[in-house]
XYZ file of C-alpha atoms in Angstrom:
674
model
C -196.266 -107.967 17.935
C -195.906 -111.452 17.761
C -196.136 -112.045 14.073
C -192.827 -109.347 14.058
C -191.583 -112.563 16.452
C -192.241 -115.127 14.528
C -190.456 -113.020 11.533
C -187.573 -113.187 13.545
C -188.107 -116.723 14.019
C -187.984 -117.684 11.197
C -184.422 -115.363 9.550
C -182.869 -116.872 12.805
C -183.569 -120.668 11.872
C -182.474 -120.053 8.243
C -179.319 -118.611 9.432
C -178.848 -121.402 11.259
C -179.760 -123.580 8.730
C -177.404 -121.890 6.455
C -175.027 -121.929 8.670
C -175.092 -125.512 9.320
C -175.037 -125.874 5.230
C -171.679 -124.406 4.457
C -170.112 -125.902 7.765
C -170.253 -129.241 6.176
C -169.213 -128.705 3.057
C -166.394 -127.014 4.915
C -165.226 -130.742 6.294
C -166.139 -132.126 2.607
C -163.926 -129.770 1.350
C -161.262 -130.796 4.158
C -161.460 -134.728 3.641
C -161.474 -133.834 -0.047
C -158.276 -131.996 0.107
C -156.312 -133.092 3.093
C -157.810 -136.574 3.635
C -158.493 -134.612 7.804
C -161.728 -135.843 9.129
C -163.723 -133.238 11.748
C -165.662 -134.293 14.677
C -169.303 -134.171 15.763
C -167.984 -134.023 19.520
C -166.386 -130.843 20.873
C -162.718 -131.322 21.412
C -159.262 -128.706 21.335
C -158.611 -128.500 17.935
C -160.908 -126.545 15.416
C -160.870 -125.678 11.372
C -161.556 -122.582 10.660
C -162.668 -122.218 7.560
C -162.359 -118.183 5.698
C -160.228 -118.284 7.897
C -156.282 -119.146 5.934
C -153.290 -117.167 4.189
C -154.974 -118.155 0.990
C -158.292 -115.614 1.081
C -156.584 -112.868 2.856
C -155.901 -113.350 6.791
C -153.769 -113.039 8.376
C -151.722 -114.164 11.449
C -152.370 -111.444 13.726
C -155.935 -111.215 13.465
C -156.646 -114.142 13.825
C -154.962 -114.975 16.704
C -156.609 -111.673 18.169
C -159.653 -113.299 17.640
C -159.375 -116.438 18.431
C -157.313 -115.148 21.413
C -160.981 -113.290 23.002
C -161.859 -117.591 24.077
C -158.489 -118.728 25.229
C -155.249 -120.116 25.925
C -154.558 -120.747 21.946
C -151.406 -123.588 22.568
C -151.541 -123.701 18.152
C -152.407 -121.129 14.844
C -151.349 -123.277 11.806
C -151.770 -122.032 8.396
C -151.055 -123.475 5.747
C -149.683 -121.371 2.605
C -152.178 -120.584 -0.459
C -155.041 -122.553 1.680
C -158.708 -120.465 2.065
C -158.671 -121.933 6.279
C -156.839 -122.473 9.320
C -156.014 -125.150 12.218
C -156.305 -123.648 15.706
C -155.543 -125.264 19.156
C -157.096 -124.423 22.418
C -155.457 -125.175 26.098
C -159.071 -126.776 26.820
C -162.115 -128.081 25.441
C -163.765 -125.598 27.205
C -162.270 -122.900 25.828
C -162.609 -124.117 22.417
C -165.766 -124.848 22.815
C -166.420 -121.067 23.953
C -164.841 -120.091 20.725
C -166.948 -122.171 18.442
C -170.245 -120.788 20.092
C -169.086 -116.813 19.379
C -166.662 -117.292 15.847
C -169.446 -119.580 13.996
C -171.994 -118.231 11.117
C -170.175 -114.398 12.322
C -168.822 -112.154 9.873
C -165.355 -110.532 10.133
C -163.911 -107.478 8.069
C -160.682 -108.774 6.679
C -158.070 -105.751 8.099
C -155.500 -105.666 5.114
C -158.259 -105.399 2.113
C -161.818 -104.627 3.644
C -163.575 -107.669 1.807
C -165.822 -109.140 4.753
C -166.324 -112.402 5.197
C -168.153 -115.413 7.627
C -166.511 -117.906 9.924
C -167.508 -122.080 9.311
C -166.208 -123.805 12.668
C -165.350 -127.571 13.054
C -163.848 -129.900 16.353
C -160.953 -131.828 14.913
C -159.106 -134.822 16.750
C -156.088 -133.279 16.249
C -154.103 -130.345 14.436
C -151.443 -131.904 12.843
C -149.589 -130.138 9.432
C -146.049 -131.720 8.067
C -144.474 -128.721 7.754
C -142.319 -128.408 5.080
C -137.890 -129.349 4.857
C -135.988 -126.493 4.986
C -134.939 -125.089 1.646
C -131.189 -123.940 0.280
C -130.479 -121.027 -1.880
C -129.763 -122.887 -5.528
C -126.404 -123.372 -6.345
C -124.644 -120.035 -7.307
C -127.681 -117.777 -6.251
C -126.231 -114.975 -3.155
C -129.121 -112.406 -1.940
C -126.223 -109.335 0.069
C -128.846 -107.762 2.450
C -128.271 -104.081 2.515
C -126.189 -103.099 0.021
C -127.274 -99.559 -0.237
C -128.006 -96.694 2.312
C -131.257 -95.862 2.533
C -129.845 -92.032 0.877
C -128.522 -93.650 -1.966
C -131.294 -95.874 -3.038
C -133.715 -92.991 -2.653
C -131.529 -90.788 -5.535
C -131.224 -94.022 -7.611
C -135.001 -93.805 -8.250
C -135.108 -90.140 -8.091
C -132.772 -90.637 -11.282
C -135.673 -92.768 -13.300
C -137.883 -90.993 -15.241
C -141.036 -92.570 -15.497
C -143.008 -89.208 -16.543
C -141.707 -88.259 -19.706
C -143.546 -91.049 -21.911
C -142.212 -93.458 -24.466
C -138.362 -92.567 -24.385
C -137.023 -93.803 -27.430
C -133.014 -93.079 -25.764
C -133.612 -95.482 -22.755
C -136.513 -97.851 -24.416
C -139.158 -97.732 -21.931
C -142.075 -99.302 -22.688
C -145.788 -100.160 -20.678
C -146.132 -103.790 -20.708
C -149.387 -105.375 -18.909
C -148.123 -105.898 -15.828
C -145.447 -103.755 -15.168
C -143.499 -101.272 -16.458
C -139.338 -101.060 -17.860
C -136.766 -99.520 -19.315
C -133.694 -100.649 -20.855
C -130.201 -98.875 -20.923
C -127.222 -99.895 -22.969
C -128.910 -102.016 -25.035
C -132.743 -102.296 -25.739
C -133.961 -106.188 -24.309
C -136.607 -107.140 -27.250
C -138.966 -109.167 -25.585
C -140.466 -110.318 -28.557
C -137.250 -112.665 -29.344
C -135.897 -112.116 -25.713
C -132.114 -110.884 -27.408
C -130.762 -107.747 -27.228
C -129.608 -106.248 -31.111
C -126.225 -106.247 -29.787
C -125.589 -103.761 -33.268
C -127.715 -101.253 -32.295
C -126.622 -100.126 -27.861
C -129.207 -97.754 -27.161
C -127.421 -94.138 -26.681
C -126.134 -92.772 -23.335
C -124.716 -95.595 -22.685
C -126.238 -96.522 -18.204
C -126.358 -93.978 -15.941
C -123.708 -92.084 -14.373
C -125.279 -91.964 -11.042
C -125.456 -96.488 -10.949
C -121.328 -96.463 -11.654
C -120.732 -96.496 -7.638
C -122.709 -99.016 -6.552
C -120.916 -100.939 -9.686
C -117.754 -100.383 -8.457
C -118.634 -101.689 -5.092
C -119.557 -104.839 -6.894
C -116.758 -106.632 -8.867
C -114.531 -105.424 -6.288
C -116.626 -107.052 -3.818
C -116.583 -110.284 -6.565
C -120.023 -110.069 -6.875
C -119.118 -109.854 -10.630
C -115.906 -110.381 -13.447
C -117.147 -107.721 -16.257
C -118.726 -104.401 -15.535
C -122.504 -104.753 -17.340
C -122.920 -102.489 -20.156
C -126.916 -103.258 -19.554
C -129.967 -102.597 -16.701
C -132.525 -102.827 -16.994
C -135.214 -101.694 -14.739
C -138.605 -102.537 -13.721
C -141.400 -101.437 -11.564
C -144.035 -103.347 -10.339
C -147.076 -102.541 -8.598
C -148.918 -104.123 -6.238
C -149.856 -106.994 -7.904
C -147.148 -107.156 -10.396
C -145.344 -110.041 -11.792
C -142.723 -110.979 -14.127
C -143.248 -115.065 -14.943
C -140.832 -117.322 -14.787
C -137.671 -117.429 -16.874
C -134.155 -117.513 -17.887
C -132.040 -115.344 -19.209
C -131.434 -116.276 -22.745
C -128.332 -117.458 -21.995
C -126.378 -116.098 -26.079
C -128.025 -112.532 -24.505
C -125.828 -112.481 -22.057
C -123.021 -113.281 -19.937
C -122.736 -116.013 -16.514
C -123.351 -112.831 -13.407
C -126.468 -111.417 -13.301
C -127.552 -108.955 -9.926
C -130.799 -107.680 -9.983
C -131.243 -103.815 -7.174
C -134.554 -104.103 -4.965
C -135.512 -101.119 -4.135
C -138.582 -98.753 -2.721
C -140.294 -102.429 -0.846
C -138.888 -105.544 -0.831
C -140.989 -109.138 -2.753
C -140.578 -112.734 -2.798
C -139.656 -114.359 -5.767
C -139.885 -117.990 -7.153
C -136.925 -120.105 -8.012
C -137.850 -123.261 -9.945
C -135.124 -126.396 -11.528
C -136.377 -128.744 -13.994
C -136.977 -130.854 -12.023
C -139.404 -129.118 -10.057
C -138.321 -128.824 -7.607
C -139.474 -124.685 -6.032
C -137.441 -122.125 -3.773
C -139.364 -119.381 -2.835
C -136.858 -116.555 -1.895
C -137.251 -113.076 -0.388
C -135.484 -109.700 -1.568
C -135.543 -106.771 0.593
C -135.372 -103.042 0.481
C -132.029 -102.360 -0.801
C -130.739 -106.047 -0.761
C -128.875 -107.424 -4.263
C -129.911 -110.908 -6.263
C -126.510 -112.559 -7.468
C -127.794 -115.380 -10.154
C -124.449 -116.150 -11.230
C -123.602 -120.774 -12.248
C -126.640 -123.048 -12.460
C -129.456 -120.364 -10.661
C -128.833 -118.200 -13.566
C -128.341 -121.146 -16.571
C -130.621 -124.065 -15.034
C -133.512 -122.334 -12.806
C -136.125 -120.328 -13.600
C -137.157 -116.925 -11.578
C -140.275 -114.924 -11.194
C -142.073 -113.052 -9.368
C -146.446 -114.716 -9.435
C -148.449 -111.508 -9.373
C -150.633 -111.632 -6.250
C -151.454 -108.192 -4.401
C -149.629 -109.846 -0.822
C -146.930 -112.568 -0.082
C -146.943 -114.731 1.913
C -143.788 -114.847 3.999
C -142.203 -115.743 7.453
C -144.291 -113.648 10.644
C -141.456 -114.286 12.505
C -139.601 -112.460 10.185
C -142.201 -109.938 8.844
C -139.736 -109.828 5.289
C -136.669 -108.264 6.986
C -134.710 -111.001 6.689
C -132.518 -112.916 3.827
C -133.549 -116.122 3.117
C -136.491 -118.778 2.101
C -139.965 -119.196 2.732
C -139.933 -122.348 3.945
C -143.264 -123.813 4.333
C -143.602 -123.920 8.149
C -147.660 -123.290 9.236
C -147.035 -122.740 12.374
C -145.075 -119.282 11.594
C -146.320 -117.891 7.872
C -148.758 -114.712 7.690
C -149.631 -112.403 4.731
C -147.084 -109.107 3.746
C -148.771 -107.007 1.572
C -146.453 -106.100 -1.695
C -145.768 -101.915 -1.986
C -144.158 -100.253 -5.434
C -141.156 -101.991 -6.265
C -138.351 -101.038 -8.138
C -135.648 -103.031 -9.817
C -133.207 -102.637 -11.062
C -131.304 -105.195 -13.248
C -127.298 -105.333 -14.666
C -126.224 -107.695 -16.982
C -123.596 -108.657 -19.669
C -123.865 -108.320 -23.271
C -122.383 -111.504 -24.644
C -120.382 -111.383 -27.733
C -119.708 -115.109 -28.389
C -121.875 -118.397 -27.986
C -122.611 -119.916 -24.618
C -120.390 -123.066 -23.665
C -122.366 -123.185 -20.562
C -122.479 -127.334 -18.626
C -126.832 -127.340 -19.476
C -127.197 -127.394 -22.984
C -130.272 -128.683 -22.867
C -131.883 -125.368 -22.359
C -129.577 -122.989 -24.051
C -130.273 -121.294 -27.473
C -126.547 -121.600 -28.097
C -126.350 -125.144 -28.108
C -129.914 -126.430 -29.360
C -130.224 -129.552 -30.014
C -129.785 -131.979 -33.099
C -133.370 -133.943 -31.873
C -135.174 -134.668 -34.331
C -138.815 -134.739 -34.054
C -139.923 -137.924 -34.923
C -143.009 -139.292 -32.973
C -143.060 -142.865 -32.228
C -145.285 -145.393 -32.875
C -146.997 -148.328 -31.777
C -144.588 -151.325 -30.577
C -143.405 -154.525 -32.057
C -141.384 -156.270 -29.702
C -140.348 -156.320 -25.542
C -137.721 -153.954 -26.387
C -139.583 -151.324 -28.306
C -142.594 -150.936 -25.452
C -139.803 -150.349 -22.966
C -137.869 -148.593 -24.661
C -141.586 -145.927 -25.613
C -142.873 -146.479 -22.005
C -139.937 -145.502 -20.788
C -139.649 -142.187 -22.413
C -143.164 -141.468 -22.951
C -144.739 -142.160 -19.693
C -141.617 -142.317 -16.617
C -139.720 -139.839 -17.662
C -142.555 -137.650 -18.397
C -143.716 -138.447 -14.879
C -140.498 -137.551 -13.371
C -140.653 -134.060 -15.312
C -144.349 -133.740 -14.378
C -144.450 -134.778 -10.407
C -145.109 -131.970 -9.172
C -147.506 -130.518 -10.972
C -149.207 -133.629 -11.530
C -148.989 -134.182 -7.892
C -150.882 -130.867 -7.293
C -154.152 -131.648 -9.359
C -154.411 -135.118 -7.518
C -156.358 -134.588 -4.114
C -159.575 -135.560 -4.544
C -160.659 -139.489 -3.738
C -163.306 -140.700 -6.259
C -165.603 -142.079 -4.223
C -166.278 -145.518 -5.311
C -162.683 -146.353 -5.038
C -162.634 -145.100 -1.277
C -165.983 -147.671 -0.931
C -164.034 -150.297 -1.682
C -161.462 -149.177 0.539
C -164.062 -148.588 3.606
C -165.408 -151.563 2.521
C -162.464 -153.488 3.430
C -161.952 -155.693 7.063
C -159.911 -154.017 10.313
C -156.314 -154.771 9.536
C -156.223 -155.560 6.118
C -152.821 -155.354 3.841
C -153.633 -153.724 1.164
C -150.771 -152.304 -1.587
C -151.232 -149.304 -4.092
C -149.454 -150.619 -7.346
C -148.971 -147.298 -9.161
C -149.916 -145.182 -6.262
C -148.804 -141.418 -7.598
C -148.589 -139.453 -4.840
C -151.020 -141.192 -2.416
C -154.005 -140.279 -1.991
C -155.758 -143.562 -0.569
C -153.296 -144.488 1.005
C -154.783 -142.398 4.213
C -158.298 -143.547 3.655
C -158.514 -146.238 6.146
C -156.425 -145.727 8.781
C -158.041 -149.707 9.780
C -156.236 -150.355 7.304
C -152.314 -151.323 6.670
C -151.531 -149.912 3.534
C -148.409 -149.527 1.240
C -148.037 -147.609 -1.976
C -145.656 -147.946 -4.984
C -144.699 -146.331 -8.092
C -141.918 -146.382 -11.112
C -141.981 -142.258 -10.118
C -139.427 -141.617 -7.672
C -140.557 -137.749 -7.559
C -144.081 -138.672 -6.716
C -143.225 -142.344 -3.843
C -140.990 -138.507 -2.827
C -143.608 -136.802 -2.637
C -145.464 -139.237 -0.367
C -143.129 -139.225 1.826
C -143.199 -135.548 2.525
C -146.949 -136.489 3.513
C -145.295 -138.988 6.132
C -147.512 -141.889 3.574
C -145.212 -145.739 3.010
C -143.914 -146.455 -0.696
C -141.775 -147.024 -2.143
C -140.121 -147.297 -6.648
C -141.268 -149.774 -7.867
C -141.648 -151.206 -11.841
C -145.091 -152.426 -11.640
C -144.123 -155.185 -13.463
C -142.421 -156.368 -10.916
C -143.096 -155.542 -7.469
C -140.913 -156.575 -4.724
C -143.256 -158.366 -1.697
C -144.159 -161.882 -1.256
C -146.996 -163.701 -3.160
C -149.709 -164.028 -0.622
C -148.859 -161.065 1.374
C -152.160 -159.362 0.590
C -155.372 -158.585 0.928
C -156.119 -156.105 -1.790
C -154.713 -154.429 -4.026
C -155.803 -151.232 -6.667
C -153.900 -150.382 -8.947
C -156.171 -147.072 -9.930
C -155.423 -145.022 -13.475
C -152.246 -146.960 -14.407
C -152.321 -150.220 -16.860
C -153.536 -148.014 -19.383
C -149.538 -146.704 -19.619
C -147.974 -150.500 -20.742
C -147.647 -150.366 -24.482
C -148.884 -153.803 -25.161
C -151.694 -156.494 -24.446
C -148.692 -159.170 -22.875
C -147.624 -156.475 -20.607
C -150.876 -155.323 -19.252
C -151.988 -158.733 -18.490
C -148.262 -159.395 -16.861
C -149.218 -156.214 -15.091
C -152.481 -157.892 -13.945
C -150.674 -161.299 -13.404
C -148.455 -158.978 -11.142
C -151.584 -158.018 -9.017
C -152.887 -161.016 -8.521
C -149.756 -162.937 -7.140
C -149.737 -160.845 -4.724
C -153.001 -162.004 -3.385
C -154.107 -164.106 -0.956
C -156.384 -166.595 -2.159
C -160.057 -165.236 -1.868
C -158.363 -160.806 -1.676
C -159.751 -158.560 -4.002
C -158.010 -156.420 -6.766
C -159.245 -153.048 -7.990
C -158.181 -151.543 -11.275
C -159.564 -148.627 -13.417
C -158.908 -147.699 -17.029
C -159.454 -144.323 -19.112
C -162.873 -145.935 -21.347
C -161.902 -145.417 -25.542
C -165.987 -144.439 -24.409
C -166.393 -140.908 -22.719
C -169.471 -140.872 -23.997
C -171.928 -143.811 -23.036
C -174.553 -144.667 -21.995
C -176.348 -141.684 -23.813
C -173.628 -139.856 -20.932
C -170.623 -137.582 -21.704
C -167.946 -138.053 -18.975
C -167.348 -134.923 -17.297
C -163.988 -135.097 -19.199
C -166.186 -134.025 -22.485
C -168.226 -131.815 -20.406
C -165.891 -129.467 -19.053
C -164.507 -129.063 -22.928
C -167.027 -125.959 -23.325
C -165.862 -124.174 -20.281
C -163.719 -121.390 -20.517
C -160.445 -120.569 -21.959
C -158.760 -120.899 -18.527
C -160.517 -123.649 -16.959
C -160.344 -125.920 -19.546
C -156.683 -125.460 -20.250
C -156.276 -125.654 -15.952
C -158.192 -129.657 -16.087
C -157.071 -130.228 -20.212
C -153.501 -129.716 -18.188
C -154.014 -131.767 -14.844
C -156.679 -134.181 -15.718
C -155.522 -135.866 -18.306
C -153.468 -138.171 -16.660
C -155.052 -140.748 -13.979
C -157.873 -139.397 -15.732
C -161.044 -137.300 -13.969
C -159.880 -136.722 -10.674
C -161.610 -134.829 -9.583
C -165.005 -135.903 -10.881
C -167.822 -137.535 -9.345
C -167.639 -141.009 -10.930
C -171.514 -142.042 -11.954
C -173.786 -143.470 -9.369
C -175.040 -145.396 -12.093
C -173.209 -148.720 -12.069
C -174.165 -151.224 -13.437
C -172.252 -155.560 -14.624
C -170.621 -154.860 -17.922
C -171.810 -157.984 -20.297
C -168.402 -159.757 -20.887
C -167.215 -159.664 -23.981
C -165.401 -162.812 -25.541
C -163.352 -159.999 -27.192
C -159.517 -161.554 -27.135
C -156.292 -159.831 -25.660
C -154.275 -159.775 -28.882
C -156.782 -157.309 -31.083
C -160.146 -156.542 -29.003
C -161.184 -153.932 -32.229
C -161.928 -156.434 -34.064
C -165.003 -157.121 -31.557
C -166.922 -154.417 -32.585
C -164.443 -151.187 -30.805
C -163.790 -148.295 -33.176
C -161.141 -147.235 -32.739
C -158.458 -147.183 -35.230
C -155.366 -149.169 -36.264
C -152.395 -147.882 -35.641
C -150.097 -150.809 -36.380
C -146.783 -150.253 -38.743
C -147.806 -145.579 -38.514
C -146.986 -143.185 -35.666
C -149.062 -142.674 -32.364
C -151.414 -139.876 -33.101
C -152.118 -137.176 -30.672
C -155.289 -136.833 -29.015
C -156.940 -132.955 -28.069
C -157.648 -132.927 -25.084
C -162.011 -132.929 -23.946
C -162.550 -134.698 -27.222
C -163.209 -137.940 -28.045
C -160.633 -140.528 -28.450
C -160.152 -141.672 -32.330
C -158.228 -144.356 -31.094
C -157.099 -147.320 -28.193
C -153.414 -146.469 -28.642
C -152.596 -142.313 -28.542
C -150.069 -139.907 -27.219
C -152.254 -137.068 -24.066
C -150.009 -134.348 -23.718
C -149.725 -132.512 -20.737
C -149.104 -128.782 -20.663
C -147.361 -128.132 -17.606
C -148.810 -124.925 -15.335
C -146.908 -122.079 -16.126
C -145.769 -122.530 -19.396
C -145.569 -118.944 -21.652
C -148.776 -119.282 -23.253
C -148.330 -117.914 -26.433
C -145.305 -119.860 -27.165
C -147.562 -123.057 -26.587
C -150.299 -121.890 -28.370
C -148.691 -121.739 -31.497
C -146.339 -124.641 -31.109
C -146.622 -127.190 -34.264
C -147.792 -130.947 -32.433
C -144.518 -132.249 -33.086
C -142.063 -134.660 -30.539
C -139.761 -133.053 -29.294
C -137.812 -135.866 -26.734
C -138.169 -134.563 -23.052
C -136.230 -132.446 -21.994
C -134.743 -131.159 -25.246
C -134.410 -127.026 -25.524
C -136.935 -127.388 -28.253
C -139.266 -128.724 -25.361
C -138.195 -126.395 -22.336
C -138.157 -123.306 -24.966
C -140.961 -124.098 -27.478
C -143.546 -124.853 -24.450
C -143.604 -126.733 -21.631
C -145.590 -129.646 -23.560
C -145.626 -133.947 -22.369
C -146.879 -136.725 -25.171
C -148.193 -139.775 -22.384
C -148.632 -142.910 -24.218
C -152.029 -144.664 -23.452
C -153.538 -147.103 -24.681
C -157.822 -146.874 -23.143
C -159.667 -149.420 -22.859
C -162.462 -150.308 -25.369
C -165.780 -151.702 -23.728
C -165.520 -155.411 -21.838
C -161.627 -155.705 -22.477
C -160.918 -155.111 -19.467
C -162.646 -157.476 -17.937
C -161.919 -159.993 -20.904
C -158.329 -159.979 -20.138
C -159.330 -160.809 -15.691
C -161.132 -163.920 -17.689
C -157.675 -164.720 -19.361
C -156.336 -165.462 -15.535
C -157.471 -169.028 -14.897
C -156.547 -168.187 -10.863
C -159.572 -165.413 -10.664
C -163.107 -164.431 -10.633
C -164.045 -160.830 -12.001
C -167.131 -160.316 -9.445
C -168.030 -157.435 -10.737
C -167.564 -154.501 -13.540
C -168.557 -150.945 -13.948
C -167.921 -147.943 -15.714
C -167.121 -144.748 -14.177
C -167.160 -141.757 -15.734
C -164.753 -142.549 -18.300
C -163.502 -144.927 -16.607
C -163.861 -149.294 -17.050
C -163.428 -150.536 -14.106
C -162.722 -154.641 -11.839
C -162.760 -156.184 -9.349
C -161.678 -159.386 -9.257
C -160.923 -162.068 -6.916
C -158.073 -165.016 -6.637
C -159.028 -168.441 -6.405
């Protein structure tokens, strides 16, 4: 009996340790991803890990679970996150829920999967909701455009059982079933063969509906091409723009069988999720048809407004207080188009295949003067970051530990400037500091504003702040984007100008040496990961490099190299000289062979086949080729050799280098203004 009791006691202790371990991991995840610190004492607010929209927990189920222990004042479920925030009326109620639910296994109602809840206290629940968005220009969604009886008849008219039907060009694609009427849409060239109409034309059952659309003014021309797509739960269609030269302006799509959320994206990165209810009509014209991509994310659930439950047309706003999951059902879309007989002359030439630009594939060369340097940075740094800002920001959420340590070591009340702050991931690290950020990218600064962080747009060469106004500055993964030694020195001099005497600055730049002291950086180590993971890391970590890696725990004082600013390679760096030659394009996840180079950024969501086959020649940002062939952008970098950054800093007579070290593929310096 005693032996049995002892075993049960050990089992309980083991389970408690596991729960505590998972609890601590959840704390670290929340701090790393959202900058939210958990509380060591009981409060009214809880964060519940494994109970989020991102892992299949619905709002109604979670409300029932947490509502058993008291009055729930607030329930926030951020989109795509695996955790939720709960605020109770009293601390006692929150503690009661904590004691009952921490480590408890529950079954997700929608999928039957068992999950374990891990809970921590928070000082307060705070989540900034996205600003409500409007529909893309030229887009309309008309509800209940047909009756349920008309829907039934139209759906029954489509025979999916007859196999491959050449008359209607039936296809079974990887992610959906499709039939074409009138003309076959060919996915090999994203166009139609205008000289080979399919026999039979469009189904007669569609005529009354199309006449109604003409009468209501939804379309100007009667369509002569129809694509019927059938989507099972979990299926979707990649983001795309219907080929300009293939079809006329208005494109209409009828949603039958079930509602769906369709995602629209502007070239500047702005996205809008739109609910398409059952029996509704989507009308795309003008900008929404020609410029915005549209697609359906393959998933089994859509995140929708809980108060509407998918029944209302409109954009899905990221209101964490009113989001839930909606299980998808089989949806069939009827998309009607009018085949174009003349070239497209729209006002969006950058994405129009009829207006192919004559841009040459000229690869930029190393700059020889200030004007060339400025032009190079404008084209291959500034413009690129404006294009990729949302995707870039989504990969930049984990603060690097040694930078966090620097910020937390500063005295309370210090004024700190983050020059080149990006999406502002360091601006909220230490609430005891007065931090302000600045960045050359307006879109990244706008993201800072969405997070309620103080930031403004400026060039790191000229920061509009008073001299001597800062106690500290940080410049993380910025200076390596300046293309001449003089401009890199001027950037550091500007940092020093902002500091008061005795103030300190921390500078990080990408290192030429990605293997140091017989240790490969994580940048190289990830090379052998899975293909999908490698692609994600290649695209997400090439600039402001290695945002999510844990730096080497060892640090050392580098021996100062007396390398001259103008020619560091003469003193032992193995970089190939590139003066009077084109800048090489770096292959991600490989060692550097040149100090000055172009690093690709693969914009997430690009068509994989086209990306893989794309020639390595460059296209200017926004050109038709850059958007049609593959969303790949190239950023200029100057990677630093050992001792180079320290030597540049020491060339200024008003500073003292306090510390120089290597941190997982980056050279780093802490300097003090004398």
